[in-house]
PDB file of N, CA and C and ligand atoms in Angstrom:
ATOM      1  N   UNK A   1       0.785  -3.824  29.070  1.00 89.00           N
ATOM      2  CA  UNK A   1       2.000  -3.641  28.268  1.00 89.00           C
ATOM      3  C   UNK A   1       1.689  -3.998  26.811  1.00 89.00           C
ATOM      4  N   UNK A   2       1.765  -2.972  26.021  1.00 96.00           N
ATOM      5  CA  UNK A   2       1.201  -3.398  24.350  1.00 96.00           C
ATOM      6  C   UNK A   2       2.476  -4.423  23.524  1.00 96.00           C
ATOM      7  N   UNK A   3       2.266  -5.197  22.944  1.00 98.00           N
ATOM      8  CA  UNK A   3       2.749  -5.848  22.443  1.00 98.00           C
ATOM      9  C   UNK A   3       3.222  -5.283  21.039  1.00 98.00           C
ATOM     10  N   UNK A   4       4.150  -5.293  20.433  1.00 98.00           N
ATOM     11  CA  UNK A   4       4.380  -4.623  19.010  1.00 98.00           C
ATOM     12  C   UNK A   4       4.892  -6.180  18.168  1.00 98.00           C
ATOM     13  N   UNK A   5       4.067  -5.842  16.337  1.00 98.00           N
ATOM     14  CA  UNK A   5       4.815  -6.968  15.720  1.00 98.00           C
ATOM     15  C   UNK A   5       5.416  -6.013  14.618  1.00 98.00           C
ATOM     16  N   UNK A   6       6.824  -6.354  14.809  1.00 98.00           N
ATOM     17  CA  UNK A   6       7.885  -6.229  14.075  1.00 98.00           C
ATOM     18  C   UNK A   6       8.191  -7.103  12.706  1.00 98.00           C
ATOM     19  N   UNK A   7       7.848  -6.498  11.393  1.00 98.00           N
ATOM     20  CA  UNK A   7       7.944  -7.633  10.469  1.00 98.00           C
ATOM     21  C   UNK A   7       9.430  -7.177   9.739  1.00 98.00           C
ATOM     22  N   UNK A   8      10.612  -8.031   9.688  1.00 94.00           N
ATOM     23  CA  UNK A   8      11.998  -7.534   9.600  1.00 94.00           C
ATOM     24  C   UNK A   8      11.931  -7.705   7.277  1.00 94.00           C
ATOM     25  N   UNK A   9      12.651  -7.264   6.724  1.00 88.00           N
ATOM     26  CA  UNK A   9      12.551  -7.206   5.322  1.00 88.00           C
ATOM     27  C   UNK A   9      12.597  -8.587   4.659  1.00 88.00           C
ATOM     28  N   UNK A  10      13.526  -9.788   5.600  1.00 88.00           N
ATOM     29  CA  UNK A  10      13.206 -10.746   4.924  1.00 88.00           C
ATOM     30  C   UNK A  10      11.597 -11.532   5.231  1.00 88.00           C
ATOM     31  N   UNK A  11      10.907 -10.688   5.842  1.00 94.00           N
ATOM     32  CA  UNK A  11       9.884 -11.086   6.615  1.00 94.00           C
ATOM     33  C   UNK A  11       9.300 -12.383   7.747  1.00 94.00           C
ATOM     34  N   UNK A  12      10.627 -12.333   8.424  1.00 96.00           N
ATOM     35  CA  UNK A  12      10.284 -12.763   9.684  1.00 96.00           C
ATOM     36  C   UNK A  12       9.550 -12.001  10.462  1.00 96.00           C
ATOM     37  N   UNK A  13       8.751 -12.655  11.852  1.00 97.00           N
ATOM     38  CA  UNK A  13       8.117 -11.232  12.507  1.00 97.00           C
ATOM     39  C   UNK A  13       8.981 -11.719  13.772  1.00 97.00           C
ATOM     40  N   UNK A  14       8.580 -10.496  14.962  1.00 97.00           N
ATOM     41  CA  UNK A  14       8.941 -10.301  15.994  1.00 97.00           C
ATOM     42  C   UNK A  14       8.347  -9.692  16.583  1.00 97.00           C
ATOM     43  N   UNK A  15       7.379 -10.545  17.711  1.00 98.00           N
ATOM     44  CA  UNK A  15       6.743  -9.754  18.624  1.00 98.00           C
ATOM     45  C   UNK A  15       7.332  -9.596  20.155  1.00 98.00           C
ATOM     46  N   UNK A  16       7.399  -8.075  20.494  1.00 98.00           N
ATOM     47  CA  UNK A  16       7.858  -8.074  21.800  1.00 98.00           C
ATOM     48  C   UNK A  16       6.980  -7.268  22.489  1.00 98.00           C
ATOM     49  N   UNK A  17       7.210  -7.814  23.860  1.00 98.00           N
ATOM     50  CA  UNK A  17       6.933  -6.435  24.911  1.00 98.00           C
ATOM     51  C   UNK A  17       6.899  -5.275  25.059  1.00 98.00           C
ATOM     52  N   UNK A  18       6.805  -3.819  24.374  1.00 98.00           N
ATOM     53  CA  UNK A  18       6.777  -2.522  24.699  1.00 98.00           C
ATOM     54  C   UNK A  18       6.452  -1.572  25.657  1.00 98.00           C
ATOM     55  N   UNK A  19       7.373  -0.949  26.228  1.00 98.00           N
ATOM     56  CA  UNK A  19       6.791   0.090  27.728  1.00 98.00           C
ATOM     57  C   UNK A  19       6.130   1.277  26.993  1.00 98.00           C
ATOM     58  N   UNK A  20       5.185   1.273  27.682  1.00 98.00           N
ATOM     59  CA  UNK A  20       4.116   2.584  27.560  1.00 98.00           C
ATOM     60  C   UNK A  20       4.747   3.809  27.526  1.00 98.00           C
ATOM     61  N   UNK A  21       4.803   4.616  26.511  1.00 97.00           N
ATOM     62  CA  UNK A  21       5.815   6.012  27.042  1.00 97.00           C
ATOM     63  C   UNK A  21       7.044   6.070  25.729  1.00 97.00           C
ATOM     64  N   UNK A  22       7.266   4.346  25.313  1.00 98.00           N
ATOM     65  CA  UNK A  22       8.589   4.269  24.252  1.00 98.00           C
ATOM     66  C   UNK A  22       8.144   4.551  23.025  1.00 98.00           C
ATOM     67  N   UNK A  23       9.263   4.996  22.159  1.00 98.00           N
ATOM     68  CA  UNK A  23       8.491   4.810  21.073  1.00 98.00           C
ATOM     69  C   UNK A  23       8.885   3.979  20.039  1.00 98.00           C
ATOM     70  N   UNK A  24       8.121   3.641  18.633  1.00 98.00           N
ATOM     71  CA  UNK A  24       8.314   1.966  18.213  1.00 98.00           C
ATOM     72  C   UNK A  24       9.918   2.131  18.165  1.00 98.00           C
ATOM     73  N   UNK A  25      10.535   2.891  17.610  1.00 98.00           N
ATOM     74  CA  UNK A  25      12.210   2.861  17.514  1.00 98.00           C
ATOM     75  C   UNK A  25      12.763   2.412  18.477  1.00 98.00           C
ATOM     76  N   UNK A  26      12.657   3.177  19.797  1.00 98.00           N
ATOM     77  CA  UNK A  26      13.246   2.400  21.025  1.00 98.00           C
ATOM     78  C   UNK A  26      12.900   0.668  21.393  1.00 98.00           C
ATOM     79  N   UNK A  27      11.767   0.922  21.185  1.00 98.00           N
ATOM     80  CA  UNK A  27      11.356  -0.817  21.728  1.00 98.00           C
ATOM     81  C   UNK A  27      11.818  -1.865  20.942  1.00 98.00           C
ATOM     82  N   UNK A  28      12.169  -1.249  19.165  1.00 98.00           N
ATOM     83  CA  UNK A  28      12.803  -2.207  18.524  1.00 98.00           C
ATOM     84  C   UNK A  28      14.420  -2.053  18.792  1.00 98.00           C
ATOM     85  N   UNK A  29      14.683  -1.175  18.864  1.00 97.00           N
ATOM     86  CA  UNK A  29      16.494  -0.903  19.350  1.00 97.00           C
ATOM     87  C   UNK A  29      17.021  -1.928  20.428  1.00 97.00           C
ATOM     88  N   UNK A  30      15.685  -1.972  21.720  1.00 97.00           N
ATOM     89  CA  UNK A  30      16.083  -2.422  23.174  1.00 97.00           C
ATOM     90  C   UNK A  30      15.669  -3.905  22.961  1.00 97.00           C
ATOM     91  N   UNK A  31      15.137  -4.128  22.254  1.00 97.00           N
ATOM     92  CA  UNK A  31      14.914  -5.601  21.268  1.00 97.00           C
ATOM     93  C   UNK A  31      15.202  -6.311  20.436  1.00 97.00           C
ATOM     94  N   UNK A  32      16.488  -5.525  20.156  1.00 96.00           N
ATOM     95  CA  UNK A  32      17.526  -6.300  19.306  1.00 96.00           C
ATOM     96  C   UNK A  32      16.865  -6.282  17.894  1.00 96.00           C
ATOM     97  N   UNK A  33      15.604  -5.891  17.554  1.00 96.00           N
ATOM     98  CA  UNK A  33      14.870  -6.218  16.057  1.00 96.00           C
ATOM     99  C   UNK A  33      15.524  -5.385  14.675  1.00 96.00           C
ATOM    100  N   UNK A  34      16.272  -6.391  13.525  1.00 93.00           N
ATOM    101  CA  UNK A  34      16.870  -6.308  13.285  1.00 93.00           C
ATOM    102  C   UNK A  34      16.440  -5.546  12.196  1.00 93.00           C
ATOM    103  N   UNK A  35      17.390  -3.945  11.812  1.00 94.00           N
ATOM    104  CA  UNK A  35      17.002  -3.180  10.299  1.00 94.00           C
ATOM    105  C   UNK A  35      16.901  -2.273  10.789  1.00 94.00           C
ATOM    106  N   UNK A  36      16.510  -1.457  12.085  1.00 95.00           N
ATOM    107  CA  UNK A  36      16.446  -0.350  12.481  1.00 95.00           C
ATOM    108  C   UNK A  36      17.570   0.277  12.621  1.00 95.00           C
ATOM    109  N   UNK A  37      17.940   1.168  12.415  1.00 95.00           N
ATOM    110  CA  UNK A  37      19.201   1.831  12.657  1.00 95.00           C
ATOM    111  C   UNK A  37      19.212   3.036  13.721  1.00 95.00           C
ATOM    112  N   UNK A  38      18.326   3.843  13.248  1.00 97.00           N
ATOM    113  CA  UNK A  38      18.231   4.787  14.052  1.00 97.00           C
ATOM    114  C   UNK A  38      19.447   5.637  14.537  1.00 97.00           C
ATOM    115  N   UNK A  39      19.965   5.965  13.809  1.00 97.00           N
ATOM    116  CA  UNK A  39      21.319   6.933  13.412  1.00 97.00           C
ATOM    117  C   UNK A  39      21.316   7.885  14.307  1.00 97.00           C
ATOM    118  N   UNK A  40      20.187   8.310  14.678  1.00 97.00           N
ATOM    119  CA  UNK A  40      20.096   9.942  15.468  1.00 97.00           C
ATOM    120  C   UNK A  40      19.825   9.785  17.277  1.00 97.00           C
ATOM    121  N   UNK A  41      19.176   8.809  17.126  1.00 97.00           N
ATOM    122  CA  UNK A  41      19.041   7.854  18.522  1.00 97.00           C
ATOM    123  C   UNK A  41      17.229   9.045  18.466  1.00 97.00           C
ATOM    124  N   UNK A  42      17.052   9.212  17.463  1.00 97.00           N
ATOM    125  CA  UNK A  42      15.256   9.680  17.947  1.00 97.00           C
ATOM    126  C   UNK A  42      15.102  11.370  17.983  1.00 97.00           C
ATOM    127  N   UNK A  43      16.353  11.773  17.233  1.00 96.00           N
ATOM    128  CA  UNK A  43      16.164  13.541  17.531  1.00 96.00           C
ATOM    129  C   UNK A  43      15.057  13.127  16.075  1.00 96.00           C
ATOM    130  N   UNK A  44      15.119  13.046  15.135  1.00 96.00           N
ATOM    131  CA  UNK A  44      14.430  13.215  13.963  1.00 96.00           C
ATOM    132  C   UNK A  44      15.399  14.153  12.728  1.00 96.00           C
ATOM    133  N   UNK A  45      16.484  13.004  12.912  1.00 96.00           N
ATOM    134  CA  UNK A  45      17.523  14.196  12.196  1.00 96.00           C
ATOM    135  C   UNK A  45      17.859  12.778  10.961  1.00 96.00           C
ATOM    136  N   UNK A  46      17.571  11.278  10.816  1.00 96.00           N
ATOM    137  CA  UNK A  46      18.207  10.700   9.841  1.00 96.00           C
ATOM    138  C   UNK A  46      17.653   9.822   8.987  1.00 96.00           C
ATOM    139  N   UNK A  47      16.170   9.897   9.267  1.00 97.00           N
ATOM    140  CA  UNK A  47      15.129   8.947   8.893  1.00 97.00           C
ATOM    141  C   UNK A  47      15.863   7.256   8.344  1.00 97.00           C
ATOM    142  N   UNK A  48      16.196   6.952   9.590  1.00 98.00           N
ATOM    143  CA  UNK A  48      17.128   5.257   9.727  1.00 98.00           C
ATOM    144  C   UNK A  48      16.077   4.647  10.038  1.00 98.00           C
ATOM    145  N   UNK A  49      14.750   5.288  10.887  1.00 98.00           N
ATOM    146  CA  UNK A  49      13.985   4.283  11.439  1.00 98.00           C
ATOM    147  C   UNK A  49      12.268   4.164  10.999  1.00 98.00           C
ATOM    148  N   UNK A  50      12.585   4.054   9.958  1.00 98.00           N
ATOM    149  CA  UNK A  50      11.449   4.160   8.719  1.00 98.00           C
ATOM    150  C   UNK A  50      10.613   2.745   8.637  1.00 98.00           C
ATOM    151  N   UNK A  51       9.290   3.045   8.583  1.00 98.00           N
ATOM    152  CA  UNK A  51       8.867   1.769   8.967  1.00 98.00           C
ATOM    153  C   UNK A  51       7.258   1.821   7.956  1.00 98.00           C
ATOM    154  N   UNK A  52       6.710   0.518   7.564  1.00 98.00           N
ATOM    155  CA  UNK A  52       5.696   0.751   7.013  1.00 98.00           C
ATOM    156  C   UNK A  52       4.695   0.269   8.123  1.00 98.00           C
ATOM    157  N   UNK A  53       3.835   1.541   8.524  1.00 98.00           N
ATOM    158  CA  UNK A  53       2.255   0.657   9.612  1.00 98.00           C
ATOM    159  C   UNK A  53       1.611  -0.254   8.924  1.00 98.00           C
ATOM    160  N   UNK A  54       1.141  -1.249   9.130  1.00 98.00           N
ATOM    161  CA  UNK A  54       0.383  -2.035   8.657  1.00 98.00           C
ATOM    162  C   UNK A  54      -1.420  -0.804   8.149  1.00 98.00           C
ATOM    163  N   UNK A  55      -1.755  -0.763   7.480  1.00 96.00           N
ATOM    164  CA  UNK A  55      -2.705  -0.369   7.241  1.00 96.00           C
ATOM    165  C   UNK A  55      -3.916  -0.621   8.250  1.00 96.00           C
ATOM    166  N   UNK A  56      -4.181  -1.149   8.473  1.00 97.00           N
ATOM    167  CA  UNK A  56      -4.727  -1.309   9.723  1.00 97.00           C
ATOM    168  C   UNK A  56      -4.955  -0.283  10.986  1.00 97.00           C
ATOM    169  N   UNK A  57      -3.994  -0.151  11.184  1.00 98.00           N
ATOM    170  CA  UNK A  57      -3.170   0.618  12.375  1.00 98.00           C
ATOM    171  C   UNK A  57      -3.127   2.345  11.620  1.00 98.00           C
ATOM    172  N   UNK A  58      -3.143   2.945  10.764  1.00 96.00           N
ATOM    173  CA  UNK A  58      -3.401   4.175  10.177  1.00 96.00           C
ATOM    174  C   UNK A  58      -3.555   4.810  10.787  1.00 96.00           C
ATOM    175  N   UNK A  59      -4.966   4.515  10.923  1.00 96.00           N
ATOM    176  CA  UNK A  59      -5.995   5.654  11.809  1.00 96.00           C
ATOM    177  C   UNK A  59      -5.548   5.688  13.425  1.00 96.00           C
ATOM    178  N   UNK A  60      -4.977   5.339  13.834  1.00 95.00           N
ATOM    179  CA  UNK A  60      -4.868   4.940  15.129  1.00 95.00           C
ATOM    180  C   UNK A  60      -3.197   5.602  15.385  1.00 95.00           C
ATOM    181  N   UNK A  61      -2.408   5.378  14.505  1.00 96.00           N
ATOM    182  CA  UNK A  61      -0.693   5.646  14.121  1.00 96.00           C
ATOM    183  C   UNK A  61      -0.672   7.429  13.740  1.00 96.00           C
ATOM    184  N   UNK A  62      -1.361   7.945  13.178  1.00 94.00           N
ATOM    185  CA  UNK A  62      -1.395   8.632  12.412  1.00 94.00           C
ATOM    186  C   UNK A  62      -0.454   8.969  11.261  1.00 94.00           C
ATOM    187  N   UNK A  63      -0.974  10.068  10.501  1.00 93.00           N
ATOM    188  CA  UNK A  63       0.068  10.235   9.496  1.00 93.00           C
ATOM    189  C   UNK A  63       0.950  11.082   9.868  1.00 93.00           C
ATOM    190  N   UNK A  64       2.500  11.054   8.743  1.00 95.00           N
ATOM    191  CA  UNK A  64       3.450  12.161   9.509  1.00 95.00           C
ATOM    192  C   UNK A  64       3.222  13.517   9.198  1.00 95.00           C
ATOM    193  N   UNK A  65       3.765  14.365  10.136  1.00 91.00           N
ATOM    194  CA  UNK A  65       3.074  15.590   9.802  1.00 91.00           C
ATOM    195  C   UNK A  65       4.293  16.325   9.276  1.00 91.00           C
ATOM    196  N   UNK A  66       4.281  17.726   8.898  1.00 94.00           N
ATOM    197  CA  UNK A  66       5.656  18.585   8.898  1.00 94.00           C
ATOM    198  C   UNK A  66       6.745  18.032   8.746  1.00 94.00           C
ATOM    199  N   UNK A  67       7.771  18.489   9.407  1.00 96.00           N
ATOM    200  CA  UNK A  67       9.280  17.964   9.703  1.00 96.00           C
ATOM    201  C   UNK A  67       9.591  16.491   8.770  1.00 96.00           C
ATOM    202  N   UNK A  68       8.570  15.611   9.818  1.00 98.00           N
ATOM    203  CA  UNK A  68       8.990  14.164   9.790  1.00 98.00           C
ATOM    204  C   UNK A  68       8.451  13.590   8.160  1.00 98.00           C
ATOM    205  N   UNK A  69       7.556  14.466   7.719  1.00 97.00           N
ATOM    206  CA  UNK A  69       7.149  13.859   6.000  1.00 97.00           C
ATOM    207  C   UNK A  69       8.440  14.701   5.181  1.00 97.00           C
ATOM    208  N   UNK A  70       8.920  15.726   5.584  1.00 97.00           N
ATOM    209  CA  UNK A  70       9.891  16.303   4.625  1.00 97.00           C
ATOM    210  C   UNK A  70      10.953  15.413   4.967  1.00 97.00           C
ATOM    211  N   UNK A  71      11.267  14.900   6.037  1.00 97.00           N
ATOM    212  CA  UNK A  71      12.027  13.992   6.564  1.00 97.00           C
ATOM    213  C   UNK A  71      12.102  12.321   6.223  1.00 97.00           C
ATOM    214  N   UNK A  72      10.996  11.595   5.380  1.00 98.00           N
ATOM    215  CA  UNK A  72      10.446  10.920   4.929  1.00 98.00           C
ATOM    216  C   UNK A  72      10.724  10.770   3.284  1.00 98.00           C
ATOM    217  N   UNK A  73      10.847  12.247   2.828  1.00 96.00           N
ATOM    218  CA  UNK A  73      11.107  12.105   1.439  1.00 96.00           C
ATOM    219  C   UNK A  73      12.670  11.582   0.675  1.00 96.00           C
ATOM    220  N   UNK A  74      13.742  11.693   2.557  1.00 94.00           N
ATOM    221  CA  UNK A  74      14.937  11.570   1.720  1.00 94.00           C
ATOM    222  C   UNK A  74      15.168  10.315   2.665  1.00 94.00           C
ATOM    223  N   UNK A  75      14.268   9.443   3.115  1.00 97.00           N
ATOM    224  CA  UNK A  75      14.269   7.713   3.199  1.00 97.00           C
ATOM    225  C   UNK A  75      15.535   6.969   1.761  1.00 97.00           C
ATOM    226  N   UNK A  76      16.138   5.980   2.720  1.00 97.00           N
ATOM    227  CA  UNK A  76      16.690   5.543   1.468  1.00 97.00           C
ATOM    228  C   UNK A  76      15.677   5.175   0.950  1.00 97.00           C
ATOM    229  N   UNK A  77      14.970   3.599   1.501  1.00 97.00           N
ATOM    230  CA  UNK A  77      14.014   3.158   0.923  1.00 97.00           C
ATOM    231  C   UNK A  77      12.792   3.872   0.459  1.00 97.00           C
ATOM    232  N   UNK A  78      12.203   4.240  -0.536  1.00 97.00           N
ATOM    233  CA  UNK A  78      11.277   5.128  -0.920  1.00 97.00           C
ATOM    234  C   UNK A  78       9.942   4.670  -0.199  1.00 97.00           C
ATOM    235  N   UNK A  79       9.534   6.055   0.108  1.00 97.00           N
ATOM    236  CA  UNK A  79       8.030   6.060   1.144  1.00 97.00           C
ATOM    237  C   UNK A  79       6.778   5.506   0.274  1.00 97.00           C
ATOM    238  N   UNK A  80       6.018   5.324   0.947  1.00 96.00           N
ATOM    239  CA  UNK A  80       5.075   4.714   1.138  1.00 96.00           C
ATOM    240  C   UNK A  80       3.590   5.164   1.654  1.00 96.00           C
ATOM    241  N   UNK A  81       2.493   5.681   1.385  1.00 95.00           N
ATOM    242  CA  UNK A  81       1.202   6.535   1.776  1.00 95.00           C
ATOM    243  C   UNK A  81       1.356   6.007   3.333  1.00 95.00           C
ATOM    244  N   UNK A  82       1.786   5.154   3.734  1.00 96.00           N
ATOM    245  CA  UNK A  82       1.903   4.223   5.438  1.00 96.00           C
ATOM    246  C   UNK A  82       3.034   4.283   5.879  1.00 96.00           C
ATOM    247  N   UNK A  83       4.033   5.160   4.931  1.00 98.00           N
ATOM    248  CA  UNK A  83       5.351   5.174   6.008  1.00 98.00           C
ATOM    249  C   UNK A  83       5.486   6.515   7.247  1.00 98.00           C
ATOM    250  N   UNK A  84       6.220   5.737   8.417  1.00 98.00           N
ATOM    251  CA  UNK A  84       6.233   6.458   9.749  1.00 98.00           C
ATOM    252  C   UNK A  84       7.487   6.435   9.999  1.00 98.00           C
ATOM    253  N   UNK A  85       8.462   7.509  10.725  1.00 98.00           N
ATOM    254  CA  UNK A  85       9.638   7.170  10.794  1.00 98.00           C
ATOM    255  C   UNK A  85       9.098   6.784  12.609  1.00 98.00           C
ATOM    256  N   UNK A  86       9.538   5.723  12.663  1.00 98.00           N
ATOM    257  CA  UNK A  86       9.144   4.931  13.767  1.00 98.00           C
ATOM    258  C   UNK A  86       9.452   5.381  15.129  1.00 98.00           C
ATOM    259  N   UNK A  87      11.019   6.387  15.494  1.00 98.00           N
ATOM    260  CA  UNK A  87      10.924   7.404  16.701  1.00 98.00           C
ATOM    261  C   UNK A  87       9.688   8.191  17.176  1.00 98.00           C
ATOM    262  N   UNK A  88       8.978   8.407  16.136  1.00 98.00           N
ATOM    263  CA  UNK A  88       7.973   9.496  16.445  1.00 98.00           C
ATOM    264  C   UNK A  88       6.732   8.929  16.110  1.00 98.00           C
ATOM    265  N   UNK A  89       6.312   7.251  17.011  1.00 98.00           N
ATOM    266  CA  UNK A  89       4.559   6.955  17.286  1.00 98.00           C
ATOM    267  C   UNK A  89       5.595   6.551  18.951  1.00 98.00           C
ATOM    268  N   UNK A  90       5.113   7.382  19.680  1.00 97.00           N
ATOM    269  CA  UNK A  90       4.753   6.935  21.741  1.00 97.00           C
ATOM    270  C   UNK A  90       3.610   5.642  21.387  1.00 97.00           C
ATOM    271  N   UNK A  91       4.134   5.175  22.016  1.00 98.00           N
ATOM    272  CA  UNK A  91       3.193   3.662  22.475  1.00 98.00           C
ATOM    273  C   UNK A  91       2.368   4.071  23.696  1.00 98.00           C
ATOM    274  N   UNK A  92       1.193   3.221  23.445  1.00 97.00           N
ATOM    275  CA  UNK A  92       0.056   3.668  25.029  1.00 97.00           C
ATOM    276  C   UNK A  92      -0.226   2.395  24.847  1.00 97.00           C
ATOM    277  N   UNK A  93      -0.977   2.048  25.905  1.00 96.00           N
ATOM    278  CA  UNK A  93      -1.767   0.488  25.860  1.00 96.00           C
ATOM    279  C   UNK A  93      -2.795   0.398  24.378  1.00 96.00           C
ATOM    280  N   UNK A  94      -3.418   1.583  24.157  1.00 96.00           N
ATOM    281  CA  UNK A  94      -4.168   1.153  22.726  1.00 96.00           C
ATOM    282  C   UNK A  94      -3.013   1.291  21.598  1.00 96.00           C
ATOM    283  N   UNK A  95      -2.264   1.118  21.251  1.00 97.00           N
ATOM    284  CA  UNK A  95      -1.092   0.246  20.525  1.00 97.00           C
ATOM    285  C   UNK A  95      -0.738  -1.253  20.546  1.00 97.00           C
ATOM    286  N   UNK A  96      -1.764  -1.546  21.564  1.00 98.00           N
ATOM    287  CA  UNK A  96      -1.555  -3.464  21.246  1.00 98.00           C
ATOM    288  C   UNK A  96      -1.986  -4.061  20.428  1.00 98.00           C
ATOM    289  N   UNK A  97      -0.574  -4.340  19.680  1.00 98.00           N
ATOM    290  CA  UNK A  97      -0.833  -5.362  18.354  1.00 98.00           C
ATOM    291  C   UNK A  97      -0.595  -4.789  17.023  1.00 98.00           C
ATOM    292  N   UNK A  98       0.479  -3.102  17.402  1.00 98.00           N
ATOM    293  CA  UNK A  98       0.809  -2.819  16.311  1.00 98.00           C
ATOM    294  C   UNK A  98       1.366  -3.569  15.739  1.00 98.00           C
ATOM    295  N   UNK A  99       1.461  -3.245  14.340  1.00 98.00           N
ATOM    296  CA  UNK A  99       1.885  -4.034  12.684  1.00 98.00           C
ATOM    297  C   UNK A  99       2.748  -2.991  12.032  1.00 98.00           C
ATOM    298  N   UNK A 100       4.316  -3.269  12.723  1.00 98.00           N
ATOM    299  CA  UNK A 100       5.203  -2.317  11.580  1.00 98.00           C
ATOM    300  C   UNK A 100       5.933  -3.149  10.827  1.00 98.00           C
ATOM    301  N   UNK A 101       6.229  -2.471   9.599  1.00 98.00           N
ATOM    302  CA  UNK A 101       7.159  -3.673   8.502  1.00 98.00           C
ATOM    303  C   UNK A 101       8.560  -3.033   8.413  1.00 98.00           C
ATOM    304  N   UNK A 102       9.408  -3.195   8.302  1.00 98.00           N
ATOM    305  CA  UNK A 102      11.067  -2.048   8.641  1.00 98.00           C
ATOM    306  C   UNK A 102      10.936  -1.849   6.988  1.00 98.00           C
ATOM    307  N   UNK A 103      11.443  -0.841   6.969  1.00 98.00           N
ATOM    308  CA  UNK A 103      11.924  -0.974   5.021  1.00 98.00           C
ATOM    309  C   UNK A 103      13.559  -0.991   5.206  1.00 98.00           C
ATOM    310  N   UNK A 104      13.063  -2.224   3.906  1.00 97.00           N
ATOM    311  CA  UNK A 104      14.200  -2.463   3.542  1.00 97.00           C
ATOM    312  C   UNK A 104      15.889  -2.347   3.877  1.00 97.00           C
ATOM    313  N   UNK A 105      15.926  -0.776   3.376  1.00 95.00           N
ATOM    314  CA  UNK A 105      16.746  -0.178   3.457  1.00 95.00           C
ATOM    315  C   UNK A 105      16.943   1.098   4.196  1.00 95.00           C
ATOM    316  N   UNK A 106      18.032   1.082   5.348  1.00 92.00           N
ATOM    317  CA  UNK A 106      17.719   2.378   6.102  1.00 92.00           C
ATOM    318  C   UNK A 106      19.410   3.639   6.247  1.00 92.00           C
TER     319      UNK A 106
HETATM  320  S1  FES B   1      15.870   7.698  14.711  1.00 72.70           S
HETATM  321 FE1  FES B   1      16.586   9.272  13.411  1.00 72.70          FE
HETATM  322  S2  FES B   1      14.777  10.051  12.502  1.00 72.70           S
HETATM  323 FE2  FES B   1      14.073   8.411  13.771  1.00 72.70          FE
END
């Protein structure tokens, strides 16, 4: 079960449990972790669940593609070369120990 750390804007962290299959939006939703909004519940229609990867994690996260970067540009909080709207990374076991930061503002 991969573990995710959640770093919230005033920068507390929060690490929880994640099921294989979720993706970071859900696991922070079903985790109470606070800043996510997620307006659309994960269609990819409100970019609420905007998140910065830790750099680290990049290569592994990937970048957004299509849709979700045009989708990215009208973030409240302004993007970031590392921002992911967080519905759209699936967690697998090699996701243990992701590093997302919420922005700010969603
Ligand atoms: S939850 Fe709406 S775009 Fe991710």
């Amino acid at each position: 079960m991969p573990k995710v750390i959640y770093t919230s804007p005033d920068g507390r962290a929060h690490t929880v449990d994640a099921r294989i299959g979720a993706s970071v939006m859900e696991t922070a939703v079903k985790h109470g972790i606070p800043g996510i909004v997620a307006e659309c519940g994960g269609a990819l229609s409100c970019a609420t669940c905007h998140v910065f990867v830790a750099t680290s994690w990049i290569d592994q996260t990937g970048t957004a593609e299509d849709f979700e970067d045009e989708m990215l540009d009208d973030a409240t909080t302004p993007r970031q070369s590392h921002s992911r709207l967080s519905c759209q990374i699936r967690l697998t076991d090699e996701f243990d120990g992701l590093e997302v930061t919420i922005a700010p503002e969603q």
